[in-house]
Coordinates of C-alpha atoms and ligand atoms in Angstrom, one line a residue:
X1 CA -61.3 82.7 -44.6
X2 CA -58.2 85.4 -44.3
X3 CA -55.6 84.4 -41.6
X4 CA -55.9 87.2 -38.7
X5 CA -52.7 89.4 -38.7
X6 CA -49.7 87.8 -36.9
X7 CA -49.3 90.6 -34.7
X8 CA -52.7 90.3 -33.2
X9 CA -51.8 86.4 -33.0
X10 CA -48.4 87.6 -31.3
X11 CA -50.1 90.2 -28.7
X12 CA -52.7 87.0 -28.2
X13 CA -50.2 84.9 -27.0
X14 CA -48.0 87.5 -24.9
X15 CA -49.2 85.8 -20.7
X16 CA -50.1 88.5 -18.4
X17 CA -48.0 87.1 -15.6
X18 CA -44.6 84.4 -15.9
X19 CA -43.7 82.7 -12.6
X20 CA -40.2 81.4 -12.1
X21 CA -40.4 78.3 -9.3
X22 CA -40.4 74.9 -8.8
X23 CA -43.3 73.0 -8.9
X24 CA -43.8 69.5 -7.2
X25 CA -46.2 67.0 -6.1
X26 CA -48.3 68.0 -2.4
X27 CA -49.5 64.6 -0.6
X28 CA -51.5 65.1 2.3
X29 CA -54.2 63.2 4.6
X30 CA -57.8 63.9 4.0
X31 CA -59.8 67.2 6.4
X32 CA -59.5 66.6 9.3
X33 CA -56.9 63.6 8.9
X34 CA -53.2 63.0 10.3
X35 CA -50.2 61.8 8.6
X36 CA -49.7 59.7 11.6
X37 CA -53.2 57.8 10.6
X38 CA -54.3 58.9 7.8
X39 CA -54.7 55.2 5.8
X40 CA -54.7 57.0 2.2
X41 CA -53.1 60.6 1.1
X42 CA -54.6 62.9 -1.7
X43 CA -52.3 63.7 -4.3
X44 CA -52.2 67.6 -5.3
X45 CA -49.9 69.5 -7.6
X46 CA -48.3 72.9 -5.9
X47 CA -45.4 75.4 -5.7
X48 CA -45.7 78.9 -4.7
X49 CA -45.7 80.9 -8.3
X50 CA -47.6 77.2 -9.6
X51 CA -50.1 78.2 -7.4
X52 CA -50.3 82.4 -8.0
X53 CA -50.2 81.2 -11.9
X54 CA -53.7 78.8 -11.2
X55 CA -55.4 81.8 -9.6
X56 CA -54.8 84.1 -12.4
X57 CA -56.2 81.7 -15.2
X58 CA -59.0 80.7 -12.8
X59 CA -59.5 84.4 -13.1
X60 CA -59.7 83.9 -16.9
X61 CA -56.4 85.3 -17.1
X62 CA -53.3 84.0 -19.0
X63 CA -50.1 82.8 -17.0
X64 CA -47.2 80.6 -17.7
X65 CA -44.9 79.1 -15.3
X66 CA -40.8 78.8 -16.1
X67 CA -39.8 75.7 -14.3
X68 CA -37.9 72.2 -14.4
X69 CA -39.6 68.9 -14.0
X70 CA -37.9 65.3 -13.6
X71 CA -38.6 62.6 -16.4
X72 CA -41.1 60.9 -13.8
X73 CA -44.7 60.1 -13.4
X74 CA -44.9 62.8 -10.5
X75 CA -43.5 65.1 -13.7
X76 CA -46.3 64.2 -16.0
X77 CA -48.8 64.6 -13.0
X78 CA -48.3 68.2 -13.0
X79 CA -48.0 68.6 -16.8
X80 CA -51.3 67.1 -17.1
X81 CA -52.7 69.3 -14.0
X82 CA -51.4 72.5 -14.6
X83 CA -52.8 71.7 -18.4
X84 CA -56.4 71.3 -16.8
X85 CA -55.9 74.8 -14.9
X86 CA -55.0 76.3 -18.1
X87 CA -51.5 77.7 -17.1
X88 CA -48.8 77.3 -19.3
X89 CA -45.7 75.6 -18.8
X90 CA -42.3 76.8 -20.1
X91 CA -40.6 73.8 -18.6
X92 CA -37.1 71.2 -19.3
X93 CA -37.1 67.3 -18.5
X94 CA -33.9 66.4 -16.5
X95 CA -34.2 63.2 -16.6
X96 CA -31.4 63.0 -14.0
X97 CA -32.9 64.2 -11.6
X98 CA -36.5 63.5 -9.4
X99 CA -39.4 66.0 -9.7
X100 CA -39.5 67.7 -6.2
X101 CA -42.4 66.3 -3.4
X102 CA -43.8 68.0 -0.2
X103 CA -45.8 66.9 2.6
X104 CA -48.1 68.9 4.1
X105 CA -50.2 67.5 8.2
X106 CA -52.7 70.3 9.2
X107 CA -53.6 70.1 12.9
X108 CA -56.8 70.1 14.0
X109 CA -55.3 73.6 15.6
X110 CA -54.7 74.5 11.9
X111 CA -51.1 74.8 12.3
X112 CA -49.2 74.3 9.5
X113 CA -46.5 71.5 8.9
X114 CA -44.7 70.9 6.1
X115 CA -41.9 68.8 5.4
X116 CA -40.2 69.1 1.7
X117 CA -38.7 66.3 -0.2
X118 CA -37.0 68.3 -3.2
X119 CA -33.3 68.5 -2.4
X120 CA -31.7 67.5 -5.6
X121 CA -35.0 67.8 -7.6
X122 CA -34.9 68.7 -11.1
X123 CA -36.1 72.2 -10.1
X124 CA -33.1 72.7 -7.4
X125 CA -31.1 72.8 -10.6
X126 CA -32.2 76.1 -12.5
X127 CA -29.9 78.6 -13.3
X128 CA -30.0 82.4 -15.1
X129 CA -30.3 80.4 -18.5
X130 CA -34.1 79.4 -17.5
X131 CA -34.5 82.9 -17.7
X132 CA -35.0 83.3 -21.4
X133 CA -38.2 81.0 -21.4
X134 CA -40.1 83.5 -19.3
X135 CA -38.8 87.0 -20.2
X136 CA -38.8 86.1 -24.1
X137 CA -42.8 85.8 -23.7
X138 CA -42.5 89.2 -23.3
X139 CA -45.4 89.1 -20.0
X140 CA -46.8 92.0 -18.3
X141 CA -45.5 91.1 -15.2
X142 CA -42.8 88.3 -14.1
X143 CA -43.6 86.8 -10.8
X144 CA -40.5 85.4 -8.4
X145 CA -40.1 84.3 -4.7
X146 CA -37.4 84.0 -2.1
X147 CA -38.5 80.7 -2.1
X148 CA -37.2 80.2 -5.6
X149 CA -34.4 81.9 -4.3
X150 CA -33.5 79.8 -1.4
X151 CA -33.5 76.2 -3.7
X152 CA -29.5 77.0 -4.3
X153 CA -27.3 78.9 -5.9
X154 CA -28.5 78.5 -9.4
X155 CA -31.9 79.3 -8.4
X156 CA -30.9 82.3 -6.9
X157 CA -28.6 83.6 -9.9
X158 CA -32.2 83.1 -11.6
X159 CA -34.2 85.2 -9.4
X160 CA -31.3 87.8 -9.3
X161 CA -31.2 87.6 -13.2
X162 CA -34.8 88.5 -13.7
X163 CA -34.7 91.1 -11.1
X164 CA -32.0 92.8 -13.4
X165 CA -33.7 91.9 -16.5
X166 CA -37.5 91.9 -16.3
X167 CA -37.7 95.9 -17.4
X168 CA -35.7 95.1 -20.7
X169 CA -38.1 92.8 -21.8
X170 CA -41.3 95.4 -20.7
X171 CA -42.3 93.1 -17.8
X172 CA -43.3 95.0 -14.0
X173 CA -41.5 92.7 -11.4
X174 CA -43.4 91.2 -8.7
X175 CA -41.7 89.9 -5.7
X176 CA -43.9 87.4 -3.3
X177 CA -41.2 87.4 -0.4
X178 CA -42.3 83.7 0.9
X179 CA -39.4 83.3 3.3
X180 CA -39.0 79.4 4.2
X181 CA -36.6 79.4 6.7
X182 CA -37.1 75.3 6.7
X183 CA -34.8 75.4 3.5
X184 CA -32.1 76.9 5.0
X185 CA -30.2 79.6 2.9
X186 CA -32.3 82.2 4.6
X187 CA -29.1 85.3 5.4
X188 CA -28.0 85.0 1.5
X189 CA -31.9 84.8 0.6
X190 CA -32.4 88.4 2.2
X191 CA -29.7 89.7 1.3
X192 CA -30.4 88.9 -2.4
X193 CA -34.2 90.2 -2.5
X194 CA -32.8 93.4 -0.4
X195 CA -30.7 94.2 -3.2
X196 CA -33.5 93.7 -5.5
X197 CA -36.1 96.1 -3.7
X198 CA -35.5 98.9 -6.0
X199 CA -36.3 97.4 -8.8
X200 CA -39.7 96.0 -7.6
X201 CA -42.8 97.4 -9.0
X202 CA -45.0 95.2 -6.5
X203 CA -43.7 93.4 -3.3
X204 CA -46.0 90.8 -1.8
X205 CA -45.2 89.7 2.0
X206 CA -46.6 88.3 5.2
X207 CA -46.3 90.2 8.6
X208 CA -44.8 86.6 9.5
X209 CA -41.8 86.9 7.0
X210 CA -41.0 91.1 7.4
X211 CA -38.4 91.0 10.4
X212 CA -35.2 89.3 9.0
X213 CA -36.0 92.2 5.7
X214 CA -37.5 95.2 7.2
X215 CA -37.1 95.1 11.0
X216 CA -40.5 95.1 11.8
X217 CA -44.1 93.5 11.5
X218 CA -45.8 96.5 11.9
X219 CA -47.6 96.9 8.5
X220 CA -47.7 100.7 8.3
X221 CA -44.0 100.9 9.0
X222 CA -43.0 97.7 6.6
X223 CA -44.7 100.0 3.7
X224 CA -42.9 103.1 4.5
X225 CA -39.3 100.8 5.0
X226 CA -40.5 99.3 1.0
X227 CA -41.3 102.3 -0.6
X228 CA -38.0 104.0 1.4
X229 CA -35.7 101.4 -0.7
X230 CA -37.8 101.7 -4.4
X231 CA -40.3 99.3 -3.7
X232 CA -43.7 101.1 -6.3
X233 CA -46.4 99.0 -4.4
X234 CA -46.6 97.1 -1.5
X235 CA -49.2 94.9 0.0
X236 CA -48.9 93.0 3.2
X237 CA -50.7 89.8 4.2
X238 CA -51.5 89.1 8.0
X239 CA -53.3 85.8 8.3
X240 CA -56.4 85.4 10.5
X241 CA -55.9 89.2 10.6
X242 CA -56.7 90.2 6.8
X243 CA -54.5 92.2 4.8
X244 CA -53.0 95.5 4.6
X245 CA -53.3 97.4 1.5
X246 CA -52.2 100.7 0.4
X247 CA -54.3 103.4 -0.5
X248 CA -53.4 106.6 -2.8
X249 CA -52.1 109.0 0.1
X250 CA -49.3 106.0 0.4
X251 CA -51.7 105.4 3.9
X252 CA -52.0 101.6 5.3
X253 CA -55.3 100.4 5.2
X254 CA -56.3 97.1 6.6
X255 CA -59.1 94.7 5.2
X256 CA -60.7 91.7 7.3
X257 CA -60.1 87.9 6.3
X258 CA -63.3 87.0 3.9
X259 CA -62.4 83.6 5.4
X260 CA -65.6 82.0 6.9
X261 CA -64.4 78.7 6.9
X262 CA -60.3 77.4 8.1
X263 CA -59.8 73.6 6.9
X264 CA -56.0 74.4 5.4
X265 CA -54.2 77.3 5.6
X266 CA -51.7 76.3 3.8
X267 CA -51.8 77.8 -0.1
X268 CA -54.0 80.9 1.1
X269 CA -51.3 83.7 0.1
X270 CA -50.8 82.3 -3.0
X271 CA -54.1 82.8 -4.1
X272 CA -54.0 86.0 -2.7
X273 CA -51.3 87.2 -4.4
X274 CA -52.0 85.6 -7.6
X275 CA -56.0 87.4 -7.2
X276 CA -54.3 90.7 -6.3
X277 CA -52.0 91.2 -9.3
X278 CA -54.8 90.3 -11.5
X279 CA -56.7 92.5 -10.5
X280 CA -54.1 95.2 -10.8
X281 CA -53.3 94.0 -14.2
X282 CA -56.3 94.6 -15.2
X283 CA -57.1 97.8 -14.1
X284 CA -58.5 97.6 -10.8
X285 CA -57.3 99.9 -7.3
X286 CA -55.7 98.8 -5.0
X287 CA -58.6 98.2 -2.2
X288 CA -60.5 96.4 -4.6
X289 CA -57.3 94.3 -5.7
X290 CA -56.8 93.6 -1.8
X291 CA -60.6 92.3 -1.7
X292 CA -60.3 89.9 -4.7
X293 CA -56.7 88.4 -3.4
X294 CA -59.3 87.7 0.1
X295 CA -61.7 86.4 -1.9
X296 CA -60.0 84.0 -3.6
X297 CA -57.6 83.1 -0.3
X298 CA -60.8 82.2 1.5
X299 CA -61.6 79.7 -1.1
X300 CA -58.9 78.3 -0.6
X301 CA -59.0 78.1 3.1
X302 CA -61.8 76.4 2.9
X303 CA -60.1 73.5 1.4
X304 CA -57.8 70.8 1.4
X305 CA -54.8 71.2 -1.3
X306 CA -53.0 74.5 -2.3
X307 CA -55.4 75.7 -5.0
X308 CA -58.5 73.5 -4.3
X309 CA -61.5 76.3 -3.9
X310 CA -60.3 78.6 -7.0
X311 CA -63.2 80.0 -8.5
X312 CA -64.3 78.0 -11.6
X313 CA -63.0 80.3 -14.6
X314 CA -66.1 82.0 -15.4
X315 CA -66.9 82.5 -12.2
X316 CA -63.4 83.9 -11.5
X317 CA -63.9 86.3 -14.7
X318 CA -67.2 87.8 -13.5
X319 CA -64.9 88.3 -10.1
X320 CA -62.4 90.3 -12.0
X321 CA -64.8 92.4 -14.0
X322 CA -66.5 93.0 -10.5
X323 CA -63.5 94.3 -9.0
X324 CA -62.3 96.9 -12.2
X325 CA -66.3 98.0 -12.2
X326 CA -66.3 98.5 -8.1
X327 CA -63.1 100.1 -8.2
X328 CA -63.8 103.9 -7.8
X329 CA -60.0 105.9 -6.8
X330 CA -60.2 104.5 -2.9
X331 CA -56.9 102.9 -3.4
X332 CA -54.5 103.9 -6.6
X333 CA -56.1 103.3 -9.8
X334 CA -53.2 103.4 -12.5
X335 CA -52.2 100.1 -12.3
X336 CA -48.1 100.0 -10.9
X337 CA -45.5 100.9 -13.6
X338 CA -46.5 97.7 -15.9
X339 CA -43.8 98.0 -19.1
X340 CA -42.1 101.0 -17.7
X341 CA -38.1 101.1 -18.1
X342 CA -35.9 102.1 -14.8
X343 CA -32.2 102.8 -14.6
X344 CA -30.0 101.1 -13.2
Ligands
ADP1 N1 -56.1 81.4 9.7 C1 -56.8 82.3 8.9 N2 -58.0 82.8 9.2 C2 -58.6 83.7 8.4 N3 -58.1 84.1 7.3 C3 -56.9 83.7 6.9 C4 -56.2 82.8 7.7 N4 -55.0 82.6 7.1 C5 -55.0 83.3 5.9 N5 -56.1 84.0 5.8 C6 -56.5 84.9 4.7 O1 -55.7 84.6 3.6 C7 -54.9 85.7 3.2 C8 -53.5 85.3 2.9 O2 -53.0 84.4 3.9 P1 -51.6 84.7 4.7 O3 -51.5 83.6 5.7 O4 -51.6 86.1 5.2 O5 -50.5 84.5 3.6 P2 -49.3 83.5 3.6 O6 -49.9 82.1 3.4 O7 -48.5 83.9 2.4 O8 -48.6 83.7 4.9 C9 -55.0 86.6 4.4 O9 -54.8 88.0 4.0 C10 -56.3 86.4 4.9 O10 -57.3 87.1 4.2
ELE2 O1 -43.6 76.1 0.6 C1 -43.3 75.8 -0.6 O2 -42.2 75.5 -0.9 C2 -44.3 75.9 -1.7 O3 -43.9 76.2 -2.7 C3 -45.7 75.4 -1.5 C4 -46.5 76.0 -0.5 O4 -47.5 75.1 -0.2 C5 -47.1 77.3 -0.9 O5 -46.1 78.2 -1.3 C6 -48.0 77.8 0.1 O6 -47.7 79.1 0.7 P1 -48.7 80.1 1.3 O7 -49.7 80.5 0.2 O8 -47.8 81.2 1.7 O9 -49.4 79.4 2.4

C-alpha cells in the first residue's frame, strides 16, 4: 500500500480550534444535592476553553487544548478524560506544583457557587512560552479567556502573546470574555482584553460580564461598542434570556434559551461558545451558529458537571451538518476572517 502524501497527513492533523486555559478537577454534590450534606461528591474534569474544546469534538470536530497539569492523580484524571472526549492535549508536567480543583453547590434556586482551589496550580504558572504549543499547530482559530488572563501575570503575558501572534500563524482569534471577578485581577484583566479588541475576529460575552468593558448590558449597544474598537463578530449570551446574535445588516437579533430543563447552570456558555464557533468554522451563518451554541448549552443545563449532556459525537456531527444545510444568508454566511492577516 503507498503512504498518503505528508501534506495531506499535515493538513489532517492541523485542529480546527486551540484553547489556551487551565484545566482542573470540578467536585460537586449530586442534582439536587448540597455541599453542606451531600455524603459523596462526583468527580468532573472542567476549565473554560477545556470545556469549549469538548463541545467542538463532540461536534466531530478537532480541538486541542494548550495547558499545564501537576504530576498528580487529579492530572492523570483529566489526561485520561479529555482523551475519552477526543480533545487533544498540548500540555507540561510541573511536578512542583498541584493540578488546579474547583468546587461547584447549585441551589435548589439554581444559583451558582463556586469556590476555586488553584492558587499556585501548575496552570497559574504559564507564561508567553506555552504559546508555541498551540500557535505551531497552525489551528483555524485560537480560543482564549479573561479567565486565563486573570490566573497571574504569566498567564496574562500568554493571553496578550497570542492576541499579538495568532494572525502570524493563520489562526482567527476568539476571545470568550468570562470575567471572574472571584479571582481578583479584574482592572488589569480589562484592561488587557481592551487592548486586544482590535485584533479579535470573534468576541464571545455574557450581558453579566459587559459593564466593567463596554459600559453597558444592553446587547444592541455592546455590539456596536465591539465592532466600534475592531471587534469582526460579536455574539452576546444572556442566560435564561437566550442569546443575541448578529445578523448581516450588523442588526442585534435575539434567540430564546432551547433550555427545557435547568439542573446546573454552571458550564452552559462554554458549550455555547464552543457550538457557535463550530458552526462558524464550518461554514454556517450566524443565526444558525447562535442556535447550535443553544442547543448544545441546553444539554448541558440539563445536567450536572460542565460538559455532561454534549451530544454523543455522531449525533453532534449530524447537528453541525444541520446547521451549514439550514443556514440560508439570515445571519452572515462567510465565516469571520479565518487565516486572514491584519496590521498592526
Ligand atoms: N438559567 C437559564 N435558563 C435558560 N437558559 C439558560 C440559562 N442559563 C443559560 N442558558 C442558556 O445557555 C446559554 C449560555 O449561557 P449563559 O449563562 O448566557 O453563558 P455564561 O455561562 O457564559 O454566562 C444562554 O444563551 C441560554 O441559551
Ligand atoms: O470558572 C472557571 O474558572 C472555569 O474555568 C470553569 C467554569 O465552570 C466554566 O468556565 C463555566 O463557565 P460558564 O460556561 O460561563 O458557566
Amino acid at each position: 500500500m503507498t503512504e498518503p502524501p505528508r501534506l495531506v497527513a499535515a493538513a489532517e492533523a492541523r485542529p480546527d480550534v486551540v484553547g489556551f486555559g487551565e484545566a482542573m478537577v470540578l467536585l460537586q454534590p449530586p442534582a439536587a444535592e448540597t455541599l453542606d450534606e451531600a455524603a459523596a461528591l462526583e468527580v468532573h474534569s472542567a476549565g473554560a476553553e477545556l470545556n469549549a474544546c469538548a463541545a467542538i469534538t463532540a461536534l466531530g470536530r478537532r480541538a486541542t487544548l494548550v495547558t499545564r497539569l501537576g504530576d498528580d492523580a487529579f492530572g492523570r484524571r483529566i489526561r485520561r478524560a479529555a482523551g475519552h472526549r477526543g480533545v487533544g492535549l498540548a500540555c507540561e508536567t510541573d511536578p512542583t506544583r498541584p493540578t488546579g480543583v474547583f468546587v461547584k453547590d447549585v441551589r435548589p434556586d439554581g444559583a451558582r457557587r463556586v469556590s476555586y482551589y488553584r492558587a499556585g496550580s501548575a496552570a497559574s504558572a504559564m507564561d508567553e512560552g506555552d504559546a508555541e504549543r498551540g500557535l505551531l499547530l497552525r489551528p483555524r482559530a485560537v480560543l482564549v479567556s479573561g479567565l486565563t488572563a486573570a490566573l497571574g501575570p504569566g498567564p496574562a503575558r500568554l493571553v496578550e502573546h497570542i492576541g499579538r501572534h495568532a494572525a502570524d500563524h493563520g489562526s482567527a482569534l476568539v476571545l470568550d470574555v468570562n470575567l471572574r471577578p472571584a479571582l481578583g485581577r479584574l482592572d488589569s484583566t480589562v484592561r488587557l482584553l481592551l487592548a486586544m479588541l482590535s485584533r479579535v475576529d470573534l468576541l464571545v460575552l455574557g450581558t453579566d460580564e459587559s459593564e466593567p468593558l463596554f459600559g453597558t448590558s444592553d446587547p444592541a449597544e455592546i455590539v456596536r461598542r465591539a465592532r466600534q474598537a475592531g471587534v469582526r463578530e460579536v455574539v452576546v449570551k444572556a442566560g435564561e434570556q437566550g442569546c443575541w446574535w448578529t445578523d448581516a445588516d450588523g442588526e442585534s437579533r435575539p434567540m430564546r434559551s432551547l433550555a427545557a430543563r435547568v439542573v446546573d447552570p454552571v458550564g452552559a456558555g462554554d458549550a455555547f461558545t464552543g457550538g457557535y464557533l463550530t458552526a462558524r468554522l464550518a461554514g454556517a451563518d450566524t443565526r444558525q451558529a447562535a442556535a447550535l451554541g443553544s442547543r448544545l448549552a441546553a444539554g448541558v443545563l440539563a445536567d450536572v458537571g460542565d460538559t455532561t449532556g454534549l451530544p454523543r459525537r455522531a449525533e453532534g456531527v449530524r447537528l453541525l451538518a444541520a446547521a451549514v444545510a439550514d443556514s440560508a444568508g439570515a445571519g452572515v454566511a462567510a465565516p469571520f476572517g479565518v487565516g486572514r492577516s491584519r496590521a498592526d
